[in-house]
Amino acid sequence: MSRWMGVIERYREFLSVSEKTPVITLNEGNTPLVKADNLARIINPDLEIYLKYEGLNPTGSFKDRGMTMALSKAREAGSRAVICASTGNTSASASAFAARAGIDCFVLIPEGKIALGKLSQAMVHGARVLQVKGNFDDALRLVREISAEHPVTLVNSVNPYRIEGQTTAAFEVCDALDGPPDCHVLPVGNAGNITAYWRGYRTYREQGVIDRLPVMLGFQAAGAAPIVLGHPVEKPETLATAIRIGNPASWKQAVAARDESGGLIESVTDEEIVEAYRMLASAEGIFCEPASAATVAGVRKLQERGYFRKGQRLVLTLTGHGLKDPDLAIRVSSPAHTVEAEKDAVLKVLGL
Ligand code: F0G
């Protein structure tokens, strides 16, 4: 049978699982790698651009790759409850996989600063949702302390199984392209995903599946760019709430990925993010989160200063689905008209 069974079944040999591990899966992974020729025509026709559309995972973000591992290992260890801090997607994913595993889920989110779709996911899956009067960094500090003192498993990306699960995205990219891209472009928030991709590419090279490594290019939002600035940001601000983080947990690993690959981590403004977000939607028919669009904004910025070479192959990870945050889409798009239910009135508005 060739039914896709999720990332653990597909990449079991690279992951810390045994026959005894109960696999908690929503058949995550196997996401499309979409060739973005329209985008390339706009940015630079001499580039080959692919979009790894992680918004098509079961809970709408890349977090599901890590969460299948984290919850499977939590179940294997006999854990009764998991806990996480989140800007929204981690909590959406954790609560779905915890529901499937029959494990309690506690989530701490920054009050009023997560997209509504993500909040609705945690609630409908039955997680215990606490809105913290503080930001993501405060929430992460709290769940780290609580999980160290109480019998609850932490499922943020400081849990090593999370990063391990997320390496599978790099495997999928290489499998789909029969090799690595020249550059891999990612948004950077808590810095787990850039860490995971870099580890995935290195694993594939150590195993001889690929013979070279890509350059890692990471982008933070300008108002939440601690790695770019070289110091924590006390009050991070960006409309890309997914990456509104001032003190990333995997800071050192992200810097290592940047430096070992000969890449860079830079910032893009909220205006550049929104422009890229609309460009993806209107030119490619792809609806992603604003945080995900930081990749396209970043590539445009590097292109302007002549960073890329002719014929280079780029993969951009679009980390989450645009439907998570429909408010923003409506806010930045032209408004819908209201008309009388009469043909003439409709034709007039349509200009036909
Ligand atoms: N894009 C989206 C849509 C995200 O939700 C996140 C992180 C990132 C990018 C950044 O990835 O943290 O691995 O560098 N979201 C976390 C959360 C923080 O709580 O959902 P990262």
CSV table of N, CA, C and O in Angstrom, one decimal, residues 38-135:
chain,number,residue,atom,x,y,z
A,38,ASN,N,5.9,32.7,-11.8
A,38,ASN,CA,5.4,34.1,-11.9
A,38,ASN,C,6.2,35.0,-10.9
A,38,ASN,O,6.6,36.1,-11.3
A,39,LEU,N,6.5,34.5,-9.8
A,39,LEU,CA,7.3,35.2,-8.8
A,39,LEU,C,8.7,35.5,-9.3
A,39,LEU,O,9.3,36.6,-9.2
A,40,ALA,N,9.3,34.4,-9.9
A,40,ALA,CA,10.7,34.6,-10.5
A,40,ALA,C,10.7,35.6,-11.6
A,40,ALA,O,11.6,36.4,-11.7
A,41,ARG,N,9.6,35.7,-12.4
A,41,ARG,CA,9.5,36.7,-13.5
A,41,ARG,C,9.5,38.1,-12.9
A,41,ARG,O,10.1,39.0,-13.4
A,42,ILE,N,8.9,38.3,-11.7
A,42,ILE,CA,8.9,39.6,-11.1
A,42,ILE,C,10.2,39.9,-10.4
A,42,ILE,O,10.7,41.0,-10.5
A,43,ILE,N,10.8,38.9,-9.7
A,43,ILE,CA,12.0,39.2,-8.9
A,43,ILE,C,13.3,39.1,-9.7
A,43,ILE,O,14.1,40.0,-9.7
A,44,ASN,N,13.4,38.0,-10.4
A,44,ASN,CA,14.6,37.8,-11.3
A,44,ASN,C,14.4,36.5,-12.1
A,44,ASN,O,14.5,35.4,-11.6
A,45,PRO,N,14.1,36.7,-13.4
A,45,PRO,CA,13.8,35.5,-14.3
A,45,PRO,C,14.9,34.5,-14.4
A,45,PRO,O,14.7,33.4,-14.8
A,46,ASP,N,16.1,34.9,-14.0
A,46,ASP,CA,17.2,33.9,-14.0
A,46,ASP,C,17.3,33.0,-12.8
A,46,ASP,O,18.3,32.2,-12.7
A,47,LEU,N,16.4,33.2,-11.9
A,47,LEU,CA,16.4,32.3,-10.7
A,47,LEU,C,15.3,31.2,-10.9
A,47,LEU,O,14.3,31.5,-11.5
A,48,GLU,N,15.5,30.1,-10.2
A,48,GLU,CA,14.5,29.0,-10.2
A,48,GLU,C,14.0,29.0,-8.7
A,48,GLU,O,14.8,28.7,-7.8
A,49,ILE,N,12.7,29.4,-8.6
A,49,ILE,CA,12.2,29.6,-7.2
A,49,ILE,C,11.1,28.5,-6.9
A,49,ILE,O,10.2,28.3,-7.7
A,50,TYR,N,11.3,27.8,-5.8
A,50,TYR,CA,10.3,26.9,-5.3
A,50,TYR,C,9.8,27.3,-4.0
A,50,TYR,O,10.5,27.8,-3.1
A,51,LEU,N,8.5,27.0,-3.8
A,51,LEU,CA,7.9,27.3,-2.5
A,51,LEU,C,7.5,26.0,-1.8
A,51,LEU,O,6.7,25.2,-2.3
A,52,LYS,N,8.1,25.8,-0.6
A,52,LYS,CA,7.7,24.6,0.2
A,52,LYS,C,6.5,25.0,1.0
A,52,LYS,O,6.6,25.7,2.0
A,53,TYR,N,5.3,24.5,0.6
A,53,TYR,CA,4.1,25.1,1.1
A,53,TYR,C,3.6,24.3,2.4
A,53,TYR,O,2.7,23.5,2.3
A,54,GLU,N,4.2,24.7,3.5
A,54,GLU,CA,4.0,24.0,4.7
A,54,GLU,C,2.6,24.3,5.4
A,54,GLU,O,2.2,23.7,6.3
A,55,GLY,N,2.0,25.4,4.8
A,55,GLY,CA,0.6,25.7,5.3
A,55,GLY,C,-0.4,24.5,5.0
A,55,GLY,O,-1.5,24.5,5.5
A,56,LEU,N,0.0,23.6,4.1
A,56,LEU,CA,-0.8,22.5,3.8
A,56,LEU,C,-0.6,21.3,4.7
A,56,LEU,O,-1.2,20.2,4.4
A,57,ASN,N,0.1,21.4,5.8
A,57,ASN,CA,0.1,20.4,6.8
A,57,ASN,C,-1.3,20.3,7.5
A,57,ASN,O,-2.1,21.3,7.4
A,58,PRO,N,-1.6,19.2,8.2
A,58,PRO,CA,-2.9,19.1,8.8
A,58,PRO,C,-3.4,20.2,9.7
A,58,PRO,O,-4.6,20.5,9.6
A,59,THR,N,-2.6,20.8,10.5
A,59,THR,CA,-3.1,21.9,11.3
A,59,THR,C,-2.7,23.3,10.7
A,59,THR,O,-2.8,24.3,11.3
A,60,GLY,N,-2.2,23.2,9.4
A,60,GLY,CA,-1.9,24.5,8.7
A,60,GLY,C,-0.6,25.1,8.9
A,60,GLY,O,-0.3,26.3,8.5
A,61,SER,N,0.4,24.4,9.5
A,61,SER,CA,1.7,24.9,9.6
A,61,SER,C,2.8,23.8,9.7
A,61,SER,O,2.4,22.6,10.0
A,62,PHE,N,4.0,24.2,9.6
A,62,PHE,CA,5.2,23.2,9.6
A,62,PHE,C,5.3,22.5,11.0
A,62,PHE,O,6.0,21.6,11.2
A,63,LYS,N,4.7,23.1,12.0
A,63,LYS,CA,4.8,22.6,13.4
A,63,LYS,C,4.4,21.1,13.5
A,63,LYS,O,5.0,20.4,14.4
A,64,ASP,N,3.6,20.6,12.6
A,64,ASP,CA,3.1,19.2,12.7
A,64,ASP,C,4.2,18.2,12.5
A,64,ASP,O,4.1,17.1,13.1
A,65,ARG,N,5.2,18.6,11.8
A,65,ARG,CA,6.4,17.6,11.6
A,65,ARG,C,7.1,17.4,12.9
A,65,ARG,O,7.5,16.2,13.2
A,66,GLY,N,7.2,18.4,13.7
A,66,GLY,CA,7.9,18.2,15.0
A,66,GLY,C,6.9,17.7,16.0
A,66,GLY,O,7.3,16.9,16.9
A,67,MET,N,5.7,18.0,15.9
A,67,MET,CA,4.7,17.6,16.9
A,67,MET,C,4.4,16.1,16.8
A,67,MET,O,4.1,15.5,17.9
A,68,THR,N,4.4,15.5,15.7
A,68,THR,CA,4.2,14.1,15.6
A,68,THR,C,5.3,13.3,16.4
A,68,THR,O,5.0,12.4,17.1
A,69,MET,N,6.5,13.8,16.3
A,69,MET,CA,7.6,13.2,17.0
A,69,MET,C,7.4,13.5,18.5
A,69,MET,O,7.6,12.6,19.4
A,70,ALA,N,7.2,14.8,18.9
A,70,ALA,CA,7.1,15.2,20.3
A,70,ALA,C,6.0,14.4,21.0
A,70,ALA,O,6.2,13.9,22.1
A,71,LEU,N,4.8,14.3,20.4
A,71,LEU,CA,3.7,13.6,21.0
A,71,LEU,C,3.9,12.1,21.0
A,71,LEU,O,3.5,11.4,22.0
A,72,SER,N,4.5,11.5,20.0
A,72,SER,CA,4.8,10.1,20.0
A,72,SER,C,5.8,9.7,21.1
A,72,SER,O,5.6,8.7,21.8
A,73,LYS,N,6.8,10.5,21.3
A,73,LYS,CA,7.8,10.3,22.3
A,73,LYS,C,7.2,10.5,23.7
A,73,LYS,O,7.5,9.8,24.7
A,74,ALA,N,6.3,11.5,23.8
A,74,ALA,CA,5.7,11.8,25.1
A,74,ALA,C,4.8,10.6,25.5
A,74,ALA,O,4.8,10.1,26.6
A,75,ARG,N,4.1,10.0,24.5
A,75,ARG,CA,3.2,8.8,24.8
A,75,ARG,C,4.1,7.7,25.1
A,75,ARG,O,3.8,6.9,26.1
A,76,GLU,N,5.2,7.5,24.4
A,76,GLU,CA,6.1,6.4,24.7
A,76,GLU,C,6.6,6.4,26.1
A,76,GLU,O,6.8,5.4,26.8
A,77,ALA,N,6.9,7.7,26.6
A,77,ALA,CA,7.4,7.9,27.9
A,77,ALA,C,6.3,7.8,29.0
A,77,ALA,O,6.6,8.0,30.2
A,78,GLY,N,5.1,7.7,28.6
A,78,GLY,CA,4.0,7.6,29.6
A,78,GLY,C,3.5,8.9,30.1
A,78,GLY,O,2.8,9.0,31.1
A,79,SER,N,3.8,10.0,29.4
A,79,SER,CA,3.4,11.3,29.8
A,79,SER,C,1.9,11.5,29.7
A,79,SER,O,1.3,11.0,28.8
A,80,ARG,N,1.4,12.2,30.7
A,80,ARG,CA,-0.1,12.4,30.8
A,80,ARG,C,-0.5,13.8,30.3
A,80,ARG,O,-1.7,14.0,30.0
A,81,ALA,N,0.5,14.7,30.2
A,81,ALA,CA,0.2,16.1,29.8
A,81,ALA,C,1.4,16.7,29.1
A,81,ALA,O,2.5,16.5,29.4
A,82,VAL,N,1.0,17.6,28.2
A,82,VAL,CA,2.1,18.4,27.5
A,82,VAL,C,1.8,19.9,27.7
A,82,VAL,O,0.6,20.3,27.9
A,83,ILE,N,2.8,20.7,27.6
A,83,ILE,CA,2.6,22.1,27.8
A,83,ILE,C,3.5,22.9,26.7
A,83,ILE,O,4.6,22.4,26.3
A,84,CYS,N,3.1,24.0,26.3
A,84,CYS,CA,3.9,24.9,25.4
A,84,CYS,C,3.5,26.3,25.5
A,84,CYS,O,2.4,26.7,25.9
A,85,ALA,N,4.5,27.2,25.2
A,85,ALA,CA,4.2,28.6,24.9
A,85,ALA,C,4.1,28.7,23.4
A,85,ALA,O,4.7,27.9,22.7
A,86,SER,N,3.3,29.7,23.0
A,86,SER,CA,3.2,29.8,21.5
A,86,SER,C,2.7,31.1,21.0
A,86,SER,O,1.9,31.8,21.7
A,87,THR,N,3.1,31.5,19.8
A,87,THR,CA,2.5,32.6,19.1
A,87,THR,C,1.3,32.1,18.3
A,87,THR,O,0.8,32.9,17.5
A,88,GLY,N,1.0,30.9,18.4
A,88,GLY,CA,-0.3,30.3,17.9
A,88,GLY,C,-0.2,29.0,17.2
A,88,GLY,O,-1.0,28.1,17.4
A,89,ASN,N,0.8,28.8,16.3
A,89,ASN,CA,0.9,27.6,15.5
A,89,ASN,C,1.3,26.4,16.3
A,89,ASN,O,0.8,25.3,16.2
A,90,THR,N,2.3,26.6,17.2
A,90,THR,CA,2.7,25.5,18.1
A,90,THR,C,1.6,25.0,18.9
A,90,THR,O,1.3,23.8,19.1
A,91,SER,N,0.8,25.9,19.5
A,91,SER,CA,-0.4,25.5,20.3
A,91,SER,C,-1.4,24.8,19.5
A,91,SER,O,-2.1,23.9,19.9
A,92,ALA,N,-1.7,25.3,18.2
A,92,ALA,CA,-2.6,24.6,17.4
A,92,ALA,C,-2.2,23.2,17.1
A,92,ALA,O,-3.0,22.3,17.2
A,93,SER,N,-1.0,23.0,16.8
A,93,SER,CA,-0.5,21.7,16.5
A,93,SER,C,-0.4,20.8,17.7
A,93,SER,O,-0.9,19.6,17.7
A,94,ALA,N,0.1,21.3,18.8
A,94,ALA,CA,0.2,20.5,20.0
A,94,ALA,C,-1.1,20.1,20.5
A,94,ALA,O,-1.3,18.9,20.8
A,95,SER,N,-2.1,20.9,20.4
A,95,SER,CA,-3.4,20.5,20.9
A,95,SER,C,-4.1,19.5,20.0
A,95,SER,O,-4.8,18.6,20.5
A,96,ALA,N,-3.8,19.5,18.7
A,96,ALA,CA,-4.4,18.5,17.8
A,96,ALA,C,-3.7,17.2,18.0
A,96,ALA,O,-4.4,16.1,18.2
A,97,PHE,N,-2.4,17.1,18.1
A,97,PHE,CA,-1.7,15.9,18.3
A,97,PHE,C,-2.0,15.3,19.7
A,97,PHE,O,-2.1,14.1,19.9
A,98,ALA,N,-2.1,16.2,20.7
A,98,ALA,CA,-2.4,15.7,22.1
A,98,ALA,C,-3.8,15.1,22.1
A,98,ALA,O,-4.0,14.1,22.8
A,99,ALA,N,-4.7,15.7,21.4
A,99,ALA,CA,-6.1,15.2,21.3
A,99,ALA,C,-6.1,13.7,20.8
A,99,ALA,O,-6.7,12.8,21.3
A,100,ARG,N,-5.3,13.6,19.7
A,100,ARG,CA,-5.2,12.3,19.1
A,100,ARG,C,-4.5,11.2,20.0
A,100,ARG,O,-4.8,10.1,20.0
A,101,ALA,N,-3.5,11.7,20.8
A,101,ALA,CA,-2.8,10.9,21.7
A,101,ALA,C,-3.5,10.6,23.0
A,101,ALA,O,-3.1,9.7,23.8
A,102,GLY,N,-4.6,11.3,23.2
A,102,GLY,CA,-5.3,11.2,24.5
A,102,GLY,C,-4.5,11.7,25.7
A,102,GLY,O,-4.6,11.2,26.8
A,103,ILE,N,-3.8,12.8,25.4
A,103,ILE,CA,-3.0,13.5,26.5
A,103,ILE,C,-3.5,14.9,26.7
A,103,ILE,O,-3.9,15.5,25.7
A,104,ASP,N,-3.4,15.3,27.9
A,104,ASP,CA,-3.9,16.7,28.2
A,104,ASP,C,-2.9,17.7,27.6
A,104,ASP,O,-1.7,17.4,27.5
A,105,CYS,N,-3.4,18.9,27.2
A,105,CYS,CA,-2.5,19.9,26.6
A,105,CYS,C,-2.8,21.3,27.2
A,105,CYS,O,-3.9,21.7,27.3
A,106,PHE,N,-1.7,21.9,27.7
A,106,PHE,CA,-1.8,23.2,28.3
A,106,PHE,C,-1.0,24.2,27.4
A,106,PHE,O,0.1,23.9,27.0
A,107,VAL,N,-1.7,25.3,27.0
A,107,VAL,CA,-0.9,26.3,26.2
A,107,VAL,C,-1.0,27.7,26.8
A,107,VAL,O,-2.0,28.1,27.3
A,108,LEU,N,0.2,28.3,26.7
A,108,LEU,CA,0.3,29.7,27.2
A,108,LEU,C,0.6,30.6,25.9
A,108,LEU,O,1.6,30.4,25.2
A,109,ILE,N,-0.3,31.6,25.7
A,109,ILE,CA,-0.2,32.4,24.5
A,109,ILE,C,-0.1,33.9,25.0
A,109,ILE,O,-0.7,34.2,26.0
A,110,PRO,N,0.5,34.8,24.2
A,110,PRO,CA,0.6,36.2,24.6
A,110,PRO,C,-0.8,36.8,24.4
A,110,PRO,O,-1.4,36.6,23.3
A,111,GLU,N,-1.3,37.5,25.4
A,111,GLU,CA,-2.7,38.0,25.3
A,111,GLU,C,-3.0,38.9,24.1
A,111,GLU,O,-2.2,39.8,23.9
A,112,GLY,N,-4.0,38.6,23.4
A,112,GLY,CA,-4.4,39.5,22.3
A,112,GLY,C,-3.5,39.5,21.1
A,112,GLY,O,-3.7,40.2,20.1
A,113,LYS,N,-2.4,38.7,21.1
A,113,LYS,CA,-1.4,38.8,20.0
A,113,LYS,C,-1.3,37.6,19.2
A,113,LYS,O,-0.3,37.3,18.6
A,114,ILE,N,-2.3,36.7,19.1
A,114,ILE,CA,-2.3,35.6,18.2
A,114,ILE,C,-3.4,35.7,17.2
A,114,ILE,O,-4.5,36.2,17.5
A,115,ALA,N,-3.2,35.2,16.0
A,115,ALA,CA,-4.2,35.2,15.0
A,115,ALA,C,-5.4,34.3,15.4
A,115,ALA,O,-5.2,33.2,16.0
A,116,LEU,N,-6.6,34.8,15.1
A,116,LEU,CA,-7.8,34.1,15.6
A,116,LEU,C,-7.9,32.6,15.2
A,116,LEU,O,-8.4,31.8,16.0
A,117,GLY,N,-7.5,32.3,14.0
A,117,GLY,CA,-7.6,31.0,13.5
A,117,GLY,C,-6.8,30.0,14.4
A,117,GLY,O,-7.3,28.9,14.7
A,118,LYS,N,-5.7,30.5,14.8
A,118,LYS,CA,-4.8,29.6,15.7
A,118,LYS,C,-5.4,29.4,17.0
A,118,LYS,O,-5.4,28.3,17.6
A,119,LEU,N,-6.0,30.5,17.6
A,119,LEU,CA,-6.7,30.4,18.9
A,119,LEU,C,-7.8,29.4,18.8
A,119,LEU,O,-8.0,28.6,19.7
A,120,SER,N,-8.6,29.5,17.7
A,120,SER,CA,-9.8,28.6,17.6
A,120,SER,C,-9.3,27.2,17.5
A,120,SER,O,-10.0,26.3,18.0
A,121,GLN,N,-8.2,26.9,16.9
A,121,GLN,CA,-7.7,25.5,16.8
A,121,GLN,C,-7.4,24.9,18.2
A,121,GLN,O,-7.9,23.9,18.6
A,122,ALA,N,-6.7,25.7,19.0
A,122,ALA,CA,-6.3,25.2,20.4
A,122,ALA,C,-7.6,25.0,21.2
A,122,ALA,O,-7.7,24.0,21.9
A,123,MET,N,-8.6,25.9,21.0
A,123,MET,CA,-9.8,25.8,21.8
A,123,MET,C,-10.6,24.6,21.4
A,123,MET,O,-11.1,23.8,22.2
A,124,VAL,N,-10.8,24.4,20.1
A,124,VAL,CA,-11.7,23.3,19.6
A,124,VAL,C,-11.1,21.9,19.9
A,124,VAL,O,-11.8,21.0,20.1
A,125,HIS,N,-9.7,21.8,20.0
A,125,HIS,CA,-9.1,20.5,20.3
A,125,HIS,C,-9.1,20.3,21.8
A,125,HIS,O,-8.6,19.2,22.2
A,126,GLY,N,-9.6,21.2,22.6
A,126,GLY,CA,-9.8,21.0,24.0
A,126,GLY,C,-8.6,21.2,24.8
A,126,GLY,O,-8.5,20.7,26.0
A,127,ALA,N,-7.6,22.1,24.3
A,127,ALA,CA,-6.5,22.4,25.2
A,127,ALA,C,-7.0,23.4,26.3
A,127,ALA,O,-8.0,24.1,26.1
A,128,ARG,N,-6.2,23.4,27.3
A,128,ARG,CA,-6.4,24.4,28.4
A,128,ARG,C,-5.6,25.7,27.9
A,128,ARG,O,-4.4,25.6,27.9
A,129,VAL,N,-6.3,26.7,27.5
A,129,VAL,CA,-5.6,27.9,26.9
A,129,VAL,C,-5.5,29.0,28.0
A,129,VAL,O,-6.5,29.5,28.5
A,130,LEU,N,-4.3,29.4,28.2
A,130,LEU,CA,-4.1,30.6,29.1
A,130,LEU,C,-3.5,31.7,28.3
A,130,LEU,O,-2.5,31.6,27.7
A,131,GLN,N,-4.1,32.9,28.4
A,131,GLN,CA,-3.6,34.1,27.8
A,131,GLN,C,-2.7,34.8,28.8
A,131,GLN,O,-3.2,35.2,29.9
A,132,VAL,N,-1.4,34.9,28.5
A,132,VAL,CA,-0.5,35.5,29.5
A,132,VAL,C,-0.4,37.0,29.2
A,132,VAL,O,-0.3,37.4,28.1
A,133,LYS,N,-0.4,37.8,30.3
A,133,LYS,CA,-0.2,39.2,30.1
A,133,LYS,C,1.2,39.5,30.0
A,133,LYS,O,1.9,40.0,30.9
A,134,GLY,N,1.7,39.2,28.8
A,134,GLY,CA,3.1,39.4,28.5
A,134,GLY,C,3.3,38.9,27.0
A,134,GLY,O,2.3,38.7,26.3
A,135,ASN,N,4.6,38.7,26.6
A,135,ASN,CA,4.8,38.3,25.2
A,135,ASN,C,5.2,36.8,25.2
A,135,ASN,O,5.2,36.1,26.2
